[in-house]
CSV table of C-alpha atoms and ligand atoms in Angstrom, one decimal:
chain,number,residue,atom,x,y,z
B,1,MET,CA,-19.0,-15.1,4.8
B,2,SER,CA,-16.7,-14.9,7.7
B,3,VAL,CA,-13.4,-12.5,7.0
B,4,ASN,CA,-11.6,-16.4,7.3
B,5,GLU,CA,-14.0,-17.9,4.4
B,6,LEU,CA,-13.2,-15.4,2.4
B,7,LEU,CA,-9.0,-15.2,3.3
B,8,ALA,CA,-8.9,-19.2,2.7
B,9,GLN,CA,-10.7,-18.6,-1.0
B,10,LEU,CA,-7.7,-15.6,-1.0
B,11,ALA,CA,-5.0,-18.3,-0.1
B,12,PRO,CA,-3.9,-19.9,-3.3
B,13,ILE,CA,-3.5,-16.9,-5.6
B,14,GLY,CA,-0.3,-15.8,-6.3
B,15,LEU,CA,1.5,-18.5,-3.5
B,16,THR,CA,5.0,-18.7,-3.8
B,17,GLU,CA,6.5,-22.4,-3.3
B,18,GLY,CA,8.4,-20.4,-0.8
B,19,GLY,CA,5.3,-19.8,0.7
B,20,GLY,CA,5.2,-16.2,-0.1
B,21,TYR,CA,2.4,-13.8,-2.4
B,22,ARG,CA,3.4,-12.5,-5.4
B,23,ARG,CA,1.1,-10.6,-6.6
B,24,PHE,CA,1.7,-8.0,-9.1
B,25,SER,CA,-0.5,-5.4,-11.2
B,26,TRP,CA,-1.9,-6.4,-14.6
B,27,THR,CA,-0.7,-10.1,-14.2
B,28,SER,CA,-3.0,-13.3,-14.5
B,29,VAL,CA,-2.5,-13.2,-10.7
B,30,ASP,CA,-3.6,-10.3,-10.4
B,31,THR,CA,-7.1,-11.2,-13.6
B,32,ASP,CA,-7.9,-13.7,-11.3
B,33,LEU,CA,-7.8,-11.8,-7.5
B,34,ARG,CA,-10.1,-8.8,-9.7
B,35,ARG,CA,-12.5,-12.3,-11.0
B,36,TRP,CA,-12.1,-13.2,-6.6
B,37,PHE,CA,-13.0,-9.6,-6.1
B,38,VAL,CA,-16.1,-9.3,-9.0
B,39,ASP,CA,-17.5,-12.5,-8.3
B,40,GLN,CA,-17.8,-11.6,-4.1
B,41,ALA,CA,-19.8,-8.6,-5.2
B,42,GLU,CA,-22.1,-9.6,-7.6
B,43,ALA,CA,-22.9,-12.5,-5.0
B,44,ARG,CA,-23.9,-9.6,-2.9
B,45,GLN,CA,-25.7,-7.5,-5.7
B,46,LEU,CA,-23.0,-5.1,-5.4
B,47,ARG,CA,-22.6,-3.4,-8.7
B,48,VAL,CA,-18.7,-3.3,-9.6
B,49,VAL,CA,-17.2,0.0,-11.2
B,50,LYS,CA,-14.2,0.0,-12.6
B,51,ASP,CA,-12.6,3.3,-12.8
B,52,ARG,CA,-10.4,5.1,-15.0
B,53,ASN,CA,-7.6,3.8,-12.6
B,54,ALA,CA,-8.3,0.6,-12.7
B,55,ASN,CA,-9.4,0.4,-8.8
B,56,LEU,CA,-12.6,-2.5,-8.1
B,57,TRP,CA,-15.3,-0.3,-6.2
B,58,ALA,CA,-18.5,-2.6,-5.0
B,59,TYR,CA,-21.4,-0.4,-4.8
B,60,ASN,CA,-24.7,-1.7,-2.7
B,61,GLY,CA,-26.7,2.1,-3.5
B,62,ASP,CA,-26.6,4.4,-6.1
B,63,PRO,CA,-22.6,6.3,-5.7
B,64,GLY,CA,-24.5,9.2,-7.7
B,65,LEU,CA,-26.3,10.0,-4.4
B,66,GLY,CA,-23.1,11.6,-2.9
B,67,GLU,CA,-21.9,10.8,0.2
B,68,VAL,CA,-20.2,6.9,0.1
B,69,ILE,CA,-18.8,5.7,2.7
B,70,ALA,CA,-16.3,2.8,1.6
B,71,VAL,CA,-14.0,0.7,3.3
B,72,GLY,CA,-11.3,-1.8,1.7
B,73,SER,CA,-7.8,-1.9,1.0
B,74,HIS,CA,-5.7,-3.3,-1.8
B,75,LEU,CA,-5.0,-7.2,-3.0
B,76,ASP,CA,-1.6,-6.7,-4.7
B,77,SER,CA,1.6,-7.3,-2.7
B,78,VAL,CA,4.9,-7.1,-2.1
B,79,THR,CA,7.6,-9.9,-3.6
B,80,ASP,CA,7.1,-12.3,-1.7
B,81,GLY,CA,4.6,-10.6,0.6
B,82,GLY,CA,2.3,-12.5,3.5
B,83,ALA,CA,-1.4,-13.1,3.3
B,84,PHE,CA,-2.9,-10.5,4.7
B,85,ASP,CA,-1.2,-6.8,3.9
B,86,GLY,CA,-4.1,-5.8,2.1
B,87,PRO,CA,-6.3,-8.9,1.3
B,88,LEU,CA,-7.5,-8.6,5.4
B,89,GLY,CA,-8.6,-5.6,4.5
B,90,VAL,CA,-10.8,-6.4,1.2
B,91,ALA,CA,-12.1,-9.5,3.0
B,92,SER,CA,-13.6,-7.6,6.1
B,93,ALA,CA,-15.0,-5.1,4.1
B,94,PHE,CA,-17.2,-8.1,2.5
B,95,ALA,CA,-17.6,-10.0,5.7
B,96,ALA,CA,-18.8,-6.9,7.3
B,97,LEU,CA,-21.5,-6.4,4.9
B,98,ASP,CA,-22.2,-10.1,5.7
B,99,LEU,CA,-23.0,-9.8,9.5
B,100,ILE,CA,-24.8,-6.6,9.2
B,101,ASP,CA,-26.9,-8.1,6.3
B,102,ARG,CA,-27.9,-10.7,9.0
B,103,GLN,CA,-29.4,-8.4,11.1
B,104,GLY,CA,-31.6,-7.4,8.0
B,105,LEU,CA,-30.3,-3.5,8.0
B,106,ARG,CA,-30.3,-1.9,5.2
B,107,PRO,CA,-28.4,0.9,4.8
B,108,GLN,CA,-29.2,4.9,4.5
B,109,ARG,CA,-26.3,5.9,2.6
B,110,PRO,CA,-24.3,4.7,-0.2
B,111,ILE,CA,-21.6,1.9,0.5
B,112,ALA,CA,-19.1,1.2,-1.1
B,113,VAL,CA,-16.1,-1.9,-1.2
B,114,VAL,CA,-13.2,-0.9,-2.7
B,115,ALA,CA,-9.7,-2.6,-4.0
B,116,PHE,CA,-7.3,0.1,-5.0
B,117,THR,CA,-4.2,-0.5,-7.6
B,118,GLU,CA,-0.7,-1.1,-7.1
B,119,GLU,CA,-1.2,0.5,-3.6
B,120,GLU,CA,2.7,-1.5,-2.4
B,121,GLY,CA,4.1,-0.2,-5.8
B,122,ALA,CA,5.9,-3.6,-6.3
B,123,ARG,CA,5.9,-3.5,-10.0
B,124,PHE,CA,6.5,0.2,-11.0
B,125,GLY,CA,7.6,1.1,-8.2
B,126,VAL,CA,5.4,4.0,-7.1
B,127,PRO,CA,3.0,2.8,-3.8
B,128,CYS,CA,-0.4,4.0,-3.9
B,129,LEU,CA,-0.4,4.3,-7.8
B,130,GLY,CA,-4.1,3.9,-7.7
B,131,SER,CA,-5.6,6.0,-5.8
B,132,ARG,CA,-2.9,8.5,-6.3
B,133,LEU,CA,-4.2,9.0,-9.7
B,134,LEU,CA,-7.5,9.1,-8.6
B,135,THR,CA,-7.1,12.3,-6.2
B,136,GLY,CA,-4.6,13.9,-9.1
B,137,ALA,CA,-1.2,13.6,-6.9
B,138,ILE,CA,0.6,11.9,-9.7
B,139,ASP,CA,1.2,13.3,-13.4
B,140,PRO,CA,-0.7,10.3,-15.3
B,141,ASP,CA,2.3,10.8,-18.2
B,142,ARG,CA,4.2,9.8,-15.6
B,143,ALA,CA,2.8,7.0,-14.3
B,144,ARG,CA,1.9,5.6,-18.3
B,145,ALA,CA,5.6,5.8,-18.4
B,146,LEU,CA,6.7,4.1,-15.5
B,147,ILE,CA,7.8,0.6,-16.1
B,148,ASP,CA,9.1,-2.4,-14.0
B,149,ALA,CA,12.3,-4.9,-13.6
B,150,THR,CA,12.2,-6.2,-17.2
B,151,GLY,CA,10.9,-3.1,-18.7
B,152,VAL,CA,7.6,-2.9,-19.5
B,153,SER,CA,6.0,0.1,-19.0
B,154,VAL,CA,2.2,0.7,-17.5
B,155,GLU,CA,0.8,1.6,-20.2
B,156,ARG,CA,1.6,-1.5,-22.0
B,157,ALA,CA,1.5,-3.4,-18.7
B,158,MET,CA,-2.3,-2.2,-18.9
B,159,THR,CA,-3.2,-2.7,-22.2
B,160,GLU,CA,-1.8,-6.7,-22.7
B,161,ALA,CA,-4.0,-6.9,-19.9
B,162,GLY,CA,-7.2,-5.3,-21.3
B,163,GLU,CA,-7.4,-2.0,-19.9
B,164,ASP,CA,-7.7,1.8,-21.5
B,165,PRO,CA,-3.9,3.4,-19.8
B,166,THR,CA,-5.4,6.8,-22.1
B,167,GLN,CA,-8.0,7.0,-19.0
B,168,LEU,CA,-5.3,7.1,-16.2
B,169,GLY,CA,-5.6,10.4,-14.0
B,170,ALA,CA,-7.4,12.6,-12.1
B,171,ASP,CA,-11.4,11.8,-11.2
B,172,PRO,CA,-12.6,14.8,-9.3
B,173,SER,CA,-16.3,13.7,-9.4
B,174,LEU,CA,-15.9,10.4,-7.8
B,175,LEU,CA,-13.6,11.5,-5.4
B,176,ALA,CA,-16.7,14.5,-4.7
B,177,ARG,CA,-19.2,11.8,-4.1
B,178,LEU,CA,-16.8,9.9,-1.4
B,179,HIS,CA,-17.3,10.9,2.2
B,180,THR,CA,-15.7,8.3,3.9
B,181,TYR,CA,-12.8,5.6,3.7
B,182,VAL,CA,-12.1,2.9,6.4
B,183,GLU,CA,-9.3,1.4,5.4
B,184,LEU,CA,-8.9,-2.2,8.4
B,185,HIS,CA,-4.7,-3.4,7.7
B,186,ILE,CA,-3.1,-6.2,9.4
B,187,GLU,CA,-0.8,-4.0,11.9
B,188,GLN,CA,2.7,-4.1,10.6
B,189,GLY,CA,4.7,-3.6,13.7
B,190,ARG,CA,4.2,-4.7,17.8
B,191,GLY,CA,2.1,-1.9,19.3
B,192,LEU,CA,-1.5,-4.5,19.6
B,193,ILE,CA,1.1,-7.3,20.8
B,194,ASP,CA,2.4,-5.5,23.3
B,195,LEU,CA,-1.1,-3.8,24.5
B,196,GLY,CA,-2.2,-7.6,24.3
B,197,ARG,CA,-5.2,-5.8,22.5
B,198,PRO,CA,-6.7,-7.5,18.9
B,199,VAL,CA,-7.6,-4.6,17.4
B,200,ALA,CA,-6.4,0.0,17.3
B,201,ILE,CA,-8.0,2.4,15.5
B,202,GLY,CA,-4.7,4.4,13.4
B,203,SER,CA,-4.2,8.4,13.8
B,204,GLU,CA,-1.7,8.8,11.4
B,205,ILE,CA,1.3,7.5,9.7
B,206,TRP,CA,4.4,9.1,9.2
B,207,PRO,CA,6.2,11.1,6.2
B,208,HIS,CA,8.1,9.1,4.4
B,209,GLY,CA,9.4,8.3,0.7
B,210,ARG,CA,10.9,6.8,-1.6
B,211,TRP,CA,14.2,8.1,-3.7
B,212,ARG,CA,16.7,6.8,-6.2
B,213,LEU,CA,20.4,7.1,-5.3
B,214,ASP,CA,22.7,6.5,-9.4
B,215,PHE,CA,26.2,5.7,-8.6
B,216,LEU,CA,28.2,6.3,-11.3
B,217,GLY,CA,32.1,5.2,-12.0
B,218,THR,CA,33.8,3.5,-15.0
B,219,ALA,CA,33.4,-0.4,-15.6
B,220,ASP,CA,36.8,-1.8,-16.1
B,221,HIS,CA,38.5,-5.5,-15.2
B,222,ALA,CA,38.3,-7.0,-11.7
B,223,GLY,CA,42.2,-7.9,-12.7
B,224,THR,CA,44.4,-5.9,-14.1
B,225,THR,CA,43.0,-2.5,-12.7
B,226,ARG,CA,45.1,-1.5,-9.7
B,227,MET,CA,43.3,-0.6,-6.4
B,228,GLN,CA,43.9,3.4,-6.8
B,229,ASP,CA,43.2,3.6,-10.6
B,230,ARG,CA,39.6,2.7,-9.6
B,231,ASP,CA,36.4,4.5,-10.2
B,232,ASP,CA,34.4,2.0,-8.5
B,233,PRO,CA,30.9,3.3,-7.5
B,234,MET,CA,30.3,0.2,-4.9
B,235,ALA,CA,32.5,1.8,-2.9
B,236,THR,CA,30.9,5.3,-2.9
B,237,PHE,CA,27.6,3.0,-2.4
B,238,ALA,CA,28.8,0.9,0.4
B,239,ALA,CA,29.6,3.9,1.9
B,240,THR,CA,26.6,5.4,2.0
B,241,VAL,CA,23.9,3.3,2.8
B,242,LEU,CA,26.5,2.3,6.3
B,243,ARG,CA,26.2,6.5,6.5
B,244,VAL,CA,22.4,6.7,6.3
B,245,LEU,CA,21.8,3.8,8.6
B,246,ASP,CA,24.2,5.2,11.4
B,247,ALA,CA,22.4,8.4,10.3
B,248,ALA,CA,18.7,7.1,11.2
B,249,ARG,CA,19.4,4.7,14.5
B,250,SER,CA,21.0,8.1,16.0
B,251,ASP,CA,18.0,9.8,15.3
B,252,GLY,CA,15.3,7.4,15.8
B,253,THR,CA,14.0,7.0,12.1
B,254,ARG,CA,13.8,4.7,9.6
B,255,ALA,CA,16.1,3.6,5.9
B,256,THR,CA,16.3,0.6,4.2
B,257,PHE,CA,18.1,-0.4,1.0
B,258,GLY,CA,15.7,-3.0,0.0
B,259,ARG,CA,17.0,-2.9,-4.0
B,260,VAL,CA,20.2,-2.5,-6.0
B,261,GLN,CA,20.9,-2.7,-9.5
B,262,VAL,CA,24.6,-3.2,-10.5
B,263,THR,CA,26.0,-2.4,-13.9
B,264,PRO,CA,26.8,-4.9,-15.8
B,265,ASN,CA,26.5,-7.1,-12.7
B,266,SER,CA,29.2,-8.8,-13.4
B,267,THR,CA,31.8,-10.5,-11.1
B,268,ASN,CA,34.7,-9.9,-12.4
B,269,ALA,CA,34.1,-6.1,-13.8
B,270,ILE,CA,34.3,-3.0,-11.5
B,271,PRO,CA,30.8,-1.7,-11.9
B,272,SER,CA,29.9,1.7,-14.1
B,273,ARG,CA,26.9,2.3,-12.3
B,274,VAL,CA,25.1,1.5,-8.6
B,275,THR,CA,21.5,1.8,-9.1
B,276,ALA,CA,19.3,1.9,-4.9
B,277,TRP,CA,16.8,2.8,-3.7
B,278,LEU,CA,16.5,4.2,-0.5
B,279,ASP,CA,13.0,3.7,2.0
B,280,ALA,CA,12.9,6.2,4.1
B,281,ARG,CA,10.7,7.2,7.0
B,282,ALA,CA,10.5,9.4,10.4
B,283,ALA,CA,7.9,10.7,12.6
B,284,THR,CA,8.6,14.7,11.6
B,285,GLU,CA,8.9,16.3,8.1
B,286,GLN,CA,12.8,17.9,9.5
B,287,ALA,CA,13.7,14.2,10.4
B,288,LEU,CA,13.2,12.6,7.2
B,289,GLU,CA,14.3,15.5,5.2
B,290,SER,CA,17.5,14.7,7.6
B,291,VAL,CA,17.7,10.8,7.4
B,292,VAL,CA,17.9,12.2,3.3
B,293,ALA,CA,20.5,14.5,3.4
B,294,SER,CA,22.7,11.6,5.1
B,295,VAL,CA,23.5,10.9,1.6
B,296,VAL,CA,26.9,12.0,0.1
B,297,SER,CA,26.6,15.2,-2.2
B,298,GLU,CA,28.5,13.5,-5.4
B,299,VAL,CA,25.6,10.8,-5.6
B,300,THR,CA,22.2,12.0,-7.7
B,301,ILE,CA,19.7,11.6,-5.5
B,302,THR,CA,16.0,11.4,-7.1
B,303,ALA,CA,13.2,11.5,-5.5
B,304,GLU,CA,10.3,9.4,-7.1
B,305,SER,CA,7.5,9.5,-4.4
B,306,VAL,CA,6.9,12.0,-1.0
B,307,THR,CA,4.2,11.4,1.4
B,308,HIS,CA,4.0,14.0,4.1
B,309,ARG,CA,2.8,13.5,7.5
B,310,VAL,CA,-0.9,12.5,7.3
B,311,GLU,CA,-2.9,12.6,11.1
B,312,PHE,CA,-6.8,11.3,10.0
B,313,ASP,CA,-9.8,12.8,10.2
B,314,GLN,CA,-10.0,13.7,14.7
B,315,ASP,CA,-13.7,14.1,14.7
B,316,LEU,CA,-14.1,10.4,12.8
B,317,ARG,CA,-11.2,8.9,15.0
B,318,ASP,CA,-13.0,10.2,18.0
B,319,ARG,CA,-16.5,8.6,16.6
B,320,LEU,CA,-14.8,5.3,16.0
B,321,ALA,CA,-13.1,5.2,19.6
B,322,ALA,CA,-16.0,5.8,21.1
B,323,LEU,CA,-17.9,3.2,19.1
B,324,LEU,CA,-15.5,0.3,19.9
B,325,GLY,CA,-15.1,1.2,24.0
B,326,GLY,CA,-11.8,2.7,24.2
B,327,VAL,CA,-9.7,1.0,22.0
B,328,PRO,CA,-5.8,2.1,22.3
B,329,VAL,CA,-4.9,4.6,18.9
B,330,LEU,CA,-2.1,3.6,16.6
B,331,SER,CA,0.7,5.7,14.3
B,332,THR,CA,1.9,4.0,11.6
B,333,ALA,CA,5.7,4.1,9.6
B,334,ALA,CA,3.7,2.5,6.4
B,335,GLY,CA,2.1,4.5,3.7
B,336,HIS,CA,-1.6,3.6,3.0
B,337,ASP,CA,-4.4,4.4,0.1
B,338,ALA,CA,-5.9,5.9,3.3
B,339,GLY,CA,-3.3,8.5,3.6
B,340,VAL,CA,-3.7,9.6,0.0
B,341,LEU,CA,-7.3,10.4,0.1
B,342,SER,CA,-7.4,12.2,3.6
B,343,GLU,CA,-4.7,14.7,1.7
B,344,ALA,CA,-7.2,14.6,-0.9
B,345,GLY,CA,-9.6,15.8,1.6
B,346,VAL,CA,-11.6,13.0,2.2
B,347,SER,CA,-12.6,11.8,5.4
B,348,THR,CA,-10.5,8.8,6.4
B,349,ALA,CA,-10.2,6.6,9.2
B,350,MET,CA,-7.2,2.9,10.0
B,351,LEU,CA,-8.3,0.2,11.8
B,352,PHE,CA,-5.4,-2.3,13.0
B,353,VAL,CA,-5.6,-6.2,13.9
B,354,ARG,CA,-2.9,-7.3,15.3
B,355,ASN,CA,0.0,-9.9,13.9
B,356,PRO,CA,1.4,-11.9,16.6
B,357,THR,CA,4.8,-11.8,14.9
B,358,GLY,CA,5.0,-7.8,14.5
B,359,VAL,CA,7.0,-9.1,11.2
B,360,SER,CA,4.9,-7.7,7.5
B,361,HIS,CA,5.9,-7.7,4.4
B,362,SER,CA,6.8,-11.4,4.5
B,363,PRO,CA,5.8,-15.1,4.9
B,364,ARG,CA,6.0,-14.7,8.6
B,365,GLU,CA,3.1,-11.7,8.7
B,366,HIS,CA,0.0,-13.0,10.4
B,367,ALA,CA,-3.1,-12.9,11.9
B,368,THR,CA,-5.4,-15.1,14.4
B,369,ALA,CA,-8.6,-16.5,13.0
B,370,GLU,CA,-10.3,-14.8,15.9
B,371,ASP,CA,-8.6,-11.5,15.7
B,372,CYS,CA,-9.6,-11.3,11.9
B,373,ILE,CA,-12.8,-11.8,13.2
B,374,VAL,CA,-12.9,-9.3,16.1
B,375,GLY,CA,-11.3,-6.8,12.8
B,376,ALA,CA,-14.5,-7.4,10.7
B,377,GLU,CA,-16.8,-7.5,13.2
B,378,SER,CA,-15.8,-3.7,14.5
B,379,LEU,CA,-15.3,-2.8,10.9
B,380,ALA,CA,-19.5,-4.1,10.5
B,381,ARG,CA,-20.3,-1.7,13.8
B,382,VAL,CA,-18.3,1.5,12.4
B,383,LEU,CA,-20.0,0.7,9.1
B,384,THR,CA,-23.7,0.5,10.3
B,385,ASP,CA,-23.1,3.9,12.4
B,386,LEU,CA,-21.1,5.3,9.6
B,387,GLY,CA,-23.7,4.4,6.5
B,388,GLY,CA,-26.9,4.3,8.9
B,389,PHE,CA,-28.2,1.3,8.5
B,390,GLN,CA,-31.0,0.9,9.8
A,401,ZN,ZN1,-0.8,-2.4,2.4
């Protein structure tokens, strides 16, 4: 099947009236996405294994032999996200296997198509949760206790979805069998538009993280409390946002406040608390620290996740560049499971497919059918080489 046919099958799942996707972990939409994955695997006689962290692996060959070559991405989305971020990588992986199969080739090493769990962190706040658990980058107790916006924990959400949260945790034997991971992804910027090219190879992921900021004050009446008598955390919050965004602008880093909770969240009450989340990314660790340091000191700041700079395997990158005939090499400020696996010592690479809007995490995110095919064909060439298909 072509990558575009596979994407068309996924298109209705989790689509909202506004045209964006809400594909949150351990919901009925997630169940539908997982069923689609299993159906695709079974249609290709691949053996599906759900690991202890609910990541899905579809194996062609015996993973017990080791040196597994994995390709894939994730199926979950941000709130009102686009159709390509994640699913393009999984659909391209199945399509690449089909392209190779049509040539009558068989792999010399076990191949896996993978879909990682909760990559976006849209429901429980920590991105790349499935791969972080797999590599031991997050403590399973902390993961089980994460809560969504309605107060439901990972533990409860998994249990209600029929999963076993007691199994969560590092899986060194799976990791030891994994030789290489290649993740194809929609580009989340304008690099390929400017270069006029359909596909690029990833070089590195900028250091990035998420911080929770708690601004505390005193709730009081909006009418009877004089301005000079107020202890209003909204004022500190607003000043902080402007200062951090200014710091990011002058440093060439990225800072975003995309999520805020106000207590009691009432029009006629001074808030007692404002909780906001800062997403910050920078080309260097030092620049990242400096943008976070621009938050004022009277605020409680908690790092929820911090990911160091990741440079993808140089030899693998060179091998892909030679295979694909000098495609451009781009860095990215977006986090990916490939970055988490790279930090855990897995040889990883990424392929980016042009996004003609340059917009991601939005319904405006796009890839043309032609570029999706170029992406899947590129992945097939990479997989043929790495998997020793003959
Ligand atoms: Zn993604």
